[in-house]
Amino acid sequence: MEKRLTYLDYNATSPMRPEVISCWQAAAATIGNPSSVHTFGRDAKQLIETARLQLAKLINCQTHEIIFTGSGTEANNQILRRAGFANVFASSIEHDSIRLARDDLTLIPVQTNGIIDLGALEQQLKSSVGPKTLVTVMFANNETGIIQPIADVVKLAKQYGAAVHCDAVQAIGKIPVDFTALGVDSMSISAHKFGGPQGVGALIVKADIALKPLIIGGGQERNLRAGTHNVASIAALGKAAELAHNTIASEYTRLINLQQHLESALLTAQIIGKDVERLPNTTNIIMPGAQSSTQVMALDLAGVAVSAGAACSSGKVKASHVLTAMGIDKDLCNNSIRLSTGWQTTKDDIDHFISAWAAMHKQPLELKTKGKKKV
Ligand code: PLP
C-alpha cells in the first residue's frame, strides 16, 4: 500500500492550483520579450498587464502602483534600502528579508500576545521623528499567523509624519487585504504563498515614495526593476490572484473550520496566539520537552510535512526570534512546530496529522532519532 503523504506547510510554499499551472504553461509557450515593440512582444506584454489588473483587483490598488519583482524578499529589500529612508522602525517579529535588509533598524517590541506594542512605537516615534522615517510592520506573521493592527499602525505613524510599509506576504489570498483602504505607503507580496509560482512577487508602492531600483539595467517596470520579465510566472501570479479573489470568503470559512477541528484535538499542547486574531491556516504548537526538529522528523516518517518555525531558516536550529520576542521561554521556543494549510487540505489530512501527533507523543522521542545526533 502506498504511504499516505500529507502536506501541511503552505506558509513555506503553497502548491499551485491546476488552473495556475495551465496558465503558466500557456504563457511559457508564448514567444516574445514584453519590452519588444513587435506583435510577439506586445502579446507577451499583454500577459503582464492582465496579471497586473488581476493583482490590482485582489488587493485594491492602482495598476501603476505595482512593480513585479523576483520575490517577496526582493520587494522588502527594495523598499528598505532604496527609498531613501533615514530612520526605520521595524517590528521585532519581521521576516529576515526585513530584519537583515539594514543594520540600523530600531526594533518595535511586541506584547506577549504577539501584537505590536503601539505605546512603545509612539514613544519611539516621538523621540526620533523626521521626514524620512519608515515604520514597517507585517500583516500576518509567518510562524504564528498572528494578524497585526495595520490600520492603527498607519494612524499612529501618520501623526508623526512617518511612512508605513507592510509585508503582506503571508496575508494575501488568505484574508482580505485592501492596499488603498489601509493607507499604507507600500506593501510586499509573494506569489508562491497564495497558489502562484515560486520566484515572483511584487512591491506595491504609492507614487510619492521616492523609490530607486535595486536591480539596475533595462527600463522595465517604469525603471524601477530592471531585468526581462518572467512572463510565465507573472501571468501565473495573476491567475493565482484571480482565483484567490474568487474563493477567499469560502476558503476562509473552510480553513477556519479545519483549524478549529485541529486545535480542539490538541488538548495537551500550547497553541500560540490562540486568543488573538490569526490567519485561518496557521497553527503554531508548543509541546514542552519535545524538540522541534525531532517532531518534524517523526511526523515526516509518518508522512506528514510540517515545519519547525520558519521554513526559510530550516536547517539552522536556533530559537525563533518571533517566539522569543513574545517572551516565550527559549526552551519552549525549541519545542514548537508550525502547521499551515491551504486549498488542497482536507479534514482527512488534519486527522492524519492528529493521529501521527498523538502516536508521536506517546512514545519516547529518542526512538525517532535513532542513529542520529540528538538535537
Ligand atoms: N515575508 C514573509 C512574511 C515571508 O513569510 C516570506 C517567506 O517565507 C517572505 C517575506 C519572503 O518571500 P519570498 O519567499 O518570495 O522571498
Coordinates of C-alpha atoms and ligand atoms in Angstrom, one line a residue:
M1 CA 0.0 0.0 0.0
E2 CA 1.3 3.5 -0.8
K3 CA 2.2 5.6 2.2
R4 CA -0.2 8.4 2.8
L5 CA 1.5 11.8 2.4
T6 CA 0.0 15.0 3.9
Y7 CA 1.4 18.4 3.1
L8 CA 0.8 21.0 5.9
D9 CA 3.5 23.5 5.1
Y10 CA 1.7 26.1 3.0
N11 CA 3.4 29.1 4.7
A12 CA 6.7 27.7 3.4
T13 CA 5.2 27.4 -0.1
S14 CA 1.8 26.5 -1.4
P15 CA 1.1 24.1 -4.3
M16 CA -0.2 25.8 -7.5
R17 CA -3.8 25.2 -8.4
P18 CA -4.3 23.3 -11.8
E19 CA -5.6 26.5 -13.4
V20 CA -2.4 28.3 -12.4
I21 CA -0.2 25.5 -13.8
S22 CA -2.2 25.7 -17.1
C23 CA -1.9 29.4 -17.3
W24 CA 1.9 29.2 -16.5
Q25 CA 2.3 26.5 -19.3
A26 CA 0.4 28.6 -21.9
A27 CA 2.4 31.7 -21.0
A28 CA 5.7 29.8 -21.1
A29 CA 4.9 28.8 -24.7
T30 CA 4.4 32.4 -25.7
I31 CA 7.2 33.8 -27.8
G32 CA 8.4 37.4 -27.3
N33 CA 10.0 39.7 -24.9
P34 CA 7.4 42.1 -23.4
S35 CA 9.8 45.0 -24.0
S36 CA 9.9 44.4 -27.8
V37 CA 7.6 46.6 -29.8
H38 CA 6.6 43.9 -32.4
T39 CA 3.5 41.7 -32.3
F40 CA 5.2 39.0 -30.3
G41 CA 6.5 41.5 -27.7
R42 CA 3.1 43.1 -27.5
D43 CA 1.4 39.7 -26.9
A44 CA 3.9 39.0 -24.0
K45 CA 3.3 42.5 -22.6
Q46 CA -0.4 41.8 -22.7
L47 CA 0.1 38.8 -20.4
I48 CA 2.0 41.0 -17.9
E49 CA -0.7 43.7 -18.0
T50 CA -3.5 41.2 -17.5
A51 CA -1.7 39.9 -14.4
R52 CA -1.3 43.5 -13.1
L53 CA -5.0 44.0 -13.4
Q54 CA -5.8 40.7 -11.6
L55 CA -3.4 41.6 -8.8
A56 CA -4.8 45.1 -8.5
K57 CA -8.3 43.7 -8.2
L58 CA -7.3 41.3 -5.4
I59 CA -5.6 43.9 -3.2
N60 CA -7.4 47.1 -4.4
C61 CA -4.5 49.1 -5.7
Q62 CA -3.8 51.1 -8.9
T63 CA -2.1 49.1 -11.6
H64 CA 0.6 51.7 -11.8
E65 CA 1.4 51.1 -8.1
I66 CA 2.6 47.5 -8.9
I67 CA 6.2 46.7 -9.5
F68 CA 6.8 43.0 -10.3
T69 CA 9.9 41.6 -8.6
G70 CA 11.6 38.3 -8.3
S71 CA 10.3 37.6 -4.8
G72 CA 8.8 39.0 -1.6
T73 CA 12.4 39.2 -0.3
E74 CA 13.4 41.5 -3.1
A75 CA 10.3 43.7 -2.6
N76 CA 11.1 44.1 1.1
N77 CA 14.8 44.7 0.4
Q78 CA 14.0 47.4 -2.2
I79 CA 11.7 49.5 0.0
L80 CA 14.1 49.3 3.0
R81 CA 17.2 50.1 1.0
R82 CA 16.2 52.1 -2.0
A83 CA 13.5 54.6 -0.9
G84 CA 15.8 57.0 1.0
F85 CA 14.5 56.4 4.5
A86 CA 16.9 57.6 7.2
N87 CA 15.1 56.0 10.2
V88 CA 13.4 52.7 10.0
F89 CA 11.3 51.2 12.8
A90 CA 10.6 47.5 12.3
S91 CA 8.5 45.2 14.4
S92 CA 10.7 42.6 16.2
I93 CA 8.8 39.8 14.5
E94 CA 9.5 40.7 10.9
H95 CA 10.8 38.2 8.3
D96 CA 14.5 38.1 7.8
S97 CA 14.1 39.8 4.4
I98 CA 13.2 42.9 6.5
R99 CA 15.3 42.3 9.6
L100 CA 18.5 41.7 7.7
A101 CA 18.0 44.3 4.9
R102 CA 19.6 47.0 7.0
D103 CA 21.7 47.0 10.1
D104 CA 20.4 50.3 11.6
L105 CA 16.8 49.2 12.3
T106 CA 15.1 50.2 15.5
L107 CA 13.0 47.2 16.7
I108 CA 9.5 47.8 17.9
P109 CA 8.6 45.4 20.7
V110 CA 5.5 43.1 20.6
Q111 CA 3.4 42.3 23.6
T112 CA 3.3 38.7 25.0
N113 CA 0.2 38.1 22.9
G114 CA 2.3 38.7 19.7
I115 CA 0.6 42.0 18.8
I116 CA 2.8 45.1 18.2
D117 CA 3.1 47.4 21.2
L118 CA 1.6 50.6 19.8
G119 CA 2.5 52.6 23.0
A120 CA 6.2 51.7 22.6
L121 CA 6.0 52.7 18.9
E122 CA 4.6 56.0 19.8
Q123 CA 7.5 56.7 22.3
Q124 CA 10.0 55.7 19.6
L125 CA 8.4 57.9 17.0
K126 CA 8.2 60.8 19.5
S127 CA 12.0 60.6 20.2
S128 CA 13.1 60.2 16.6
V129 CA 10.8 61.8 14.1
G130 CA 11.9 63.1 10.7
P131 CA 10.6 63.4 7.2
K132 CA 12.5 60.3 6.1
T133 CA 11.0 57.8 8.7
L134 CA 9.6 54.4 7.8
V135 CA 7.6 52.1 10.1
T136 CA 7.5 48.6 8.8
V137 CA 5.1 46.0 10.3
M138 CA 4.0 42.7 8.7
F139 CA 0.3 42.0 8.1
A140 CA 0.4 38.4 9.5
N141 CA 3.3 36.5 10.9
N142 CA 4.6 33.5 9.0
E143 CA 5.4 31.5 12.1
T144 CA 2.3 32.1 14.3
G145 CA -0.3 33.6 11.8
I146 CA -1.0 36.4 14.3
I147 CA -2.5 39.4 12.5
Q148 CA -1.3 42.9 13.3
P149 CA -3.5 46.0 13.6
I150 CA -2.1 47.7 10.5
A151 CA -4.8 50.4 10.3
D152 CA -3.8 51.5 13.8
V153 CA -0.1 51.5 12.9
V154 CA -0.8 53.7 9.9
K155 CA -2.9 56.1 12.0
L156 CA -0.1 56.5 14.6
A157 CA 2.7 56.7 12.0
K158 CA 0.9 59.4 10.1
Q159 CA 0.6 61.6 13.2
Y160 CA 4.4 61.7 13.3
G161 CA 4.8 62.1 9.5
A162 CA 6.2 58.6 9.0
A163 CA 5.6 56.3 6.0
V164 CA 4.4 52.7 6.5
H165 CA 5.5 49.6 4.7
C166 CA 3.6 46.3 5.2
D167 CA 5.0 42.9 4.4
A168 CA 1.7 41.2 3.4
V169 CA 3.3 38.1 2.0
Q170 CA 1.5 35.7 4.4
A171 CA -1.8 37.5 4.4
I172 CA -2.5 37.9 0.7
G173 CA -5.0 35.3 -0.6
K174 CA -5.8 34.1 3.0
I175 CA -7.6 37.1 4.3
P176 CA -8.9 40.3 2.6
V177 CA -6.1 42.9 2.2
D178 CA -7.1 46.3 0.8
F179 CA -4.0 48.4 0.0
T180 CA -5.9 51.6 -0.6
A181 CA -8.2 51.4 2.4
L182 CA -5.3 50.6 4.8
G183 CA -3.5 53.7 3.8
V184 CA 0.0 52.1 3.8
D185 CA 2.6 53.6 1.5
S186 CA 4.0 50.3 0.3
M187 CA 3.3 46.6 0.6
S188 CA 5.2 43.4 -0.5
I189 CA 3.6 40.2 -1.8
S190 CA 4.9 36.8 -3.0
A191 CA 3.1 34.6 -5.5
H192 CA 4.1 31.2 -4.1
K193 CA 2.4 31.9 -0.8
F194 CA -1.0 32.1 -2.4
G195 CA -1.0 29.4 -5.0
G196 CA 1.3 31.0 -7.6
P197 CA 4.8 30.0 -8.7
Q198 CA 8.0 30.5 -6.7
G199 CA 10.4 33.2 -7.7
V200 CA 8.0 36.1 -8.4
G201 CA 6.5 38.8 -6.2
A202 CA 5.6 42.4 -6.2
L203 CA 6.2 45.7 -4.4
I204 CA 3.1 47.9 -4.3
V205 CA 4.1 51.5 -3.8
K206 CA 2.5 54.9 -3.8
A207 CA 3.7 57.4 -6.4
D208 CA 5.0 59.8 -3.8
I209 CA 7.6 57.4 -2.4
A210 CA 11.0 58.3 -3.9
L211 CA 11.9 54.8 -4.9
K212 CA 15.0 53.8 -6.8
P213 CA 15.7 50.4 -8.4
L214 CA 17.5 47.7 -6.5
I215 CA 18.4 45.9 -9.8
I216 CA 19.7 48.2 -12.4
G217 CA 19.8 47.7 -16.2
G218 CA 16.9 48.0 -18.7
G219 CA 14.0 50.2 -18.0
Q220 CA 11.4 47.6 -17.1
E221 CA 8.7 48.3 -14.5
R222 CA 8.9 52.0 -15.1
N223 CA 12.7 52.0 -14.5
L224 CA 12.1 50.6 -11.0
R225 CA 13.0 46.9 -11.6
A226 CA 15.4 46.0 -14.4
G227 CA 15.6 42.6 -16.0
T228 CA 13.5 40.9 -18.6
H229 CA 10.1 40.0 -17.2
N230 CA 9.4 36.4 -16.1
V231 CA 6.4 36.4 -18.3
A232 CA 5.1 32.9 -17.4
S233 CA 5.4 33.3 -13.7
I234 CA 3.9 36.8 -13.7
A235 CA 1.0 35.5 -15.7
A236 CA 0.5 32.7 -13.3
L237 CA 0.7 35.1 -10.3
G238 CA -2.2 37.0 -11.9
K239 CA -4.2 33.8 -12.3
A240 CA -3.5 32.9 -8.7
A241 CA -4.6 36.4 -7.6
E242 CA -7.8 36.0 -9.7
L243 CA -8.6 32.6 -8.1
A244 CA -7.8 33.9 -4.6
H245 CA -10.2 36.9 -5.2
N246 CA -13.0 34.5 -6.2
T247 CA -12.5 32.0 -3.4
I248 CA -11.3 34.0 -0.4
A249 CA -14.6 34.0 1.5
S250 CA -15.4 30.3 1.1
E251 CA -11.8 29.3 1.7
Y252 CA -11.7 31.4 4.9
T253 CA -14.7 29.5 6.3
R254 CA -13.4 26.1 5.2
L255 CA -9.9 26.7 6.7
I256 CA -11.1 28.1 10.0
N257 CA -13.3 25.1 10.5
L258 CA -10.3 22.8 9.8
Q259 CA -8.3 25.0 12.3
Q260 CA -10.9 24.6 15.0
H261 CA -11.1 20.8 14.3
L262 CA -7.3 20.6 14.6
E263 CA -6.9 22.7 17.7
S264 CA -9.7 21.1 19.6
A265 CA -7.8 17.8 19.3
L266 CA -4.5 19.1 20.7
L267 CA -5.6 19.3 24.4
T268 CA -2.2 18.8 25.9
A269 CA -0.3 21.3 23.7
Q270 CA 0.0 25.1 23.9
I271 CA -1.3 26.9 20.8
I272 CA 0.5 30.2 20.2
G273 CA -1.8 33.2 19.7
K274 CA -5.0 31.2 20.5
D275 CA -6.7 34.3 21.9
V276 CA -5.9 36.8 19.2
E277 CA -6.8 37.3 15.6
R278 CA -4.9 34.8 13.5
L279 CA -4.7 33.5 9.9
P280 CA -7.2 30.7 9.4
N281 CA -4.5 28.4 8.0
T282 CA -1.7 28.7 10.7
T283 CA -1.3 26.8 13.9
N284 CA 1.9 27.0 16.0
I285 CA 2.0 24.2 18.6
I286 CA 4.4 24.0 21.6
M287 CA 4.8 20.6 23.2
P288 CA 7.0 21.1 26.2
G289 CA 10.0 18.7 26.2
A290 CA 9.8 17.7 22.6
Q291 CA 12.4 19.2 20.3
S292 CA 11.0 20.9 17.2
S293 CA 13.4 19.2 14.8
T294 CA 12.7 15.8 16.4
Q295 CA 9.0 16.3 16.0
V296 CA 9.3 17.4 12.4
M297 CA 11.4 14.3 11.6
A298 CA 9.0 12.0 13.4
L299 CA 6.0 13.5 11.6
D300 CA 7.8 13.2 8.3
L301 CA 8.4 9.5 8.9
A302 CA 4.6 9.2 9.5
G303 CA 4.0 11.0 6.2
V304 CA 3.1 14.5 7.5
A305 CA 5.1 17.5 6.4
V306 CA 5.2 20.4 8.9
S307 CA 7.8 22.9 9.7
A308 CA 9.9 23.9 12.8
G309 CA 9.3 27.6 12.8
A310 CA 10.1 29.5 9.6
A311 CA 10.9 27.2 6.7
C312 CA 13.2 29.9 5.2
S313 CA 15.5 29.3 8.1
S314 CA 15.1 25.5 8.3
G315 CA 18.4 23.7 8.7
K316 CA 19.5 26.3 11.2
V317 CA 18.5 25.1 14.7
K318 CA 18.1 28.3 16.6
A319 CA 15.3 29.7 18.8
S320 CA 12.7 31.6 16.8
H321 CA 13.1 35.4 17.0
V322 CA 9.3 35.6 16.7
L323 CA 8.6 33.5 19.8
T324 CA 11.4 34.9 21.8
A325 CA 10.1 38.5 21.0
M326 CA 6.8 37.3 22.6
G327 CA 8.7 36.5 25.8
I328 CA 8.3 32.7 25.4
D329 CA 11.0 30.8 27.2
K330 CA 13.9 29.7 25.0
D331 CA 13.5 26.0 25.7
L332 CA 9.8 26.2 24.8
C333 CA 10.6 28.0 21.6
N334 CA 12.6 24.9 20.6
N335 CA 9.6 22.8 21.2
S336 CA 7.4 24.5 18.6
I337 CA 6.1 23.2 15.2
R338 CA 4.1 25.1 12.7
L339 CA 1.2 23.6 10.6
S340 CA -0.1 25.6 7.7
T341 CA -3.0 24.6 5.5
G342 CA -4.4 25.7 2.1
W343 CA -6.6 24.9 -0.8
Q344 CA -5.8 21.2 -1.0
T345 CA -6.0 20.5 2.7
T346 CA -8.9 18.2 3.7
K347 CA -10.3 17.0 7.1
D348 CA -8.6 13.7 6.4
D349 CA -5.3 15.5 6.2
I350 CA -5.9 17.1 9.6
D351 CA -6.9 13.7 11.0
H352 CA -3.7 12.2 9.6
F353 CA -1.7 14.8 11.5
I354 CA -3.7 14.3 14.7
S355 CA -3.1 10.6 14.8
A356 CA 0.6 10.9 13.9
W357 CA 1.0 13.6 16.6
A358 CA -0.8 11.6 19.2
A359 CA 1.3 8.5 18.4
M360 CA 4.5 10.6 18.5
H361 CA 3.9 12.0 21.9
K362 CA 3.0 8.6 23.5
Q363 CA 6.5 7.2 22.5
P364 CA 9.9 8.3 23.7
L365 CA 11.0 10.8 21.1
E366 CA 14.6 9.3 21.2
L367 CA 13.3 6.3 19.3
K368 CA 12.5 8.6 16.3
T369 CA 16.1 9.9 16.1
K370 CA 17.9 6.5 16.4
G371 CA 21.3 6.7 14.8
K372 CA 21.2 10.4 14.5
K373 CA 22.7 13.0 16.8
K374 CA 20.1 14.2 19.3
V375 CA 19.5 18.0 18.9
Ligands
PLP1 N1 7.9 37.9 4.2 C1 7.3 36.9 4.8 C2 6.4 37.2 6.0 C3 7.5 35.5 4.5 O1 6.9 34.6 5.2 C4 8.4 35.3 3.4 C5 8.7 33.9 3.0 O2 8.6 33.0 3.8 C6 9.0 36.4 2.7 C7 8.7 37.6 3.1 C8 9.9 36.2 1.5 O3 9.1 35.8 0.4 P1 9.9 35.1 -0.8 O4 9.9 33.6 -0.5 O5 9.0 35.4 -2.0 O6 11.2 35.7 -1.0

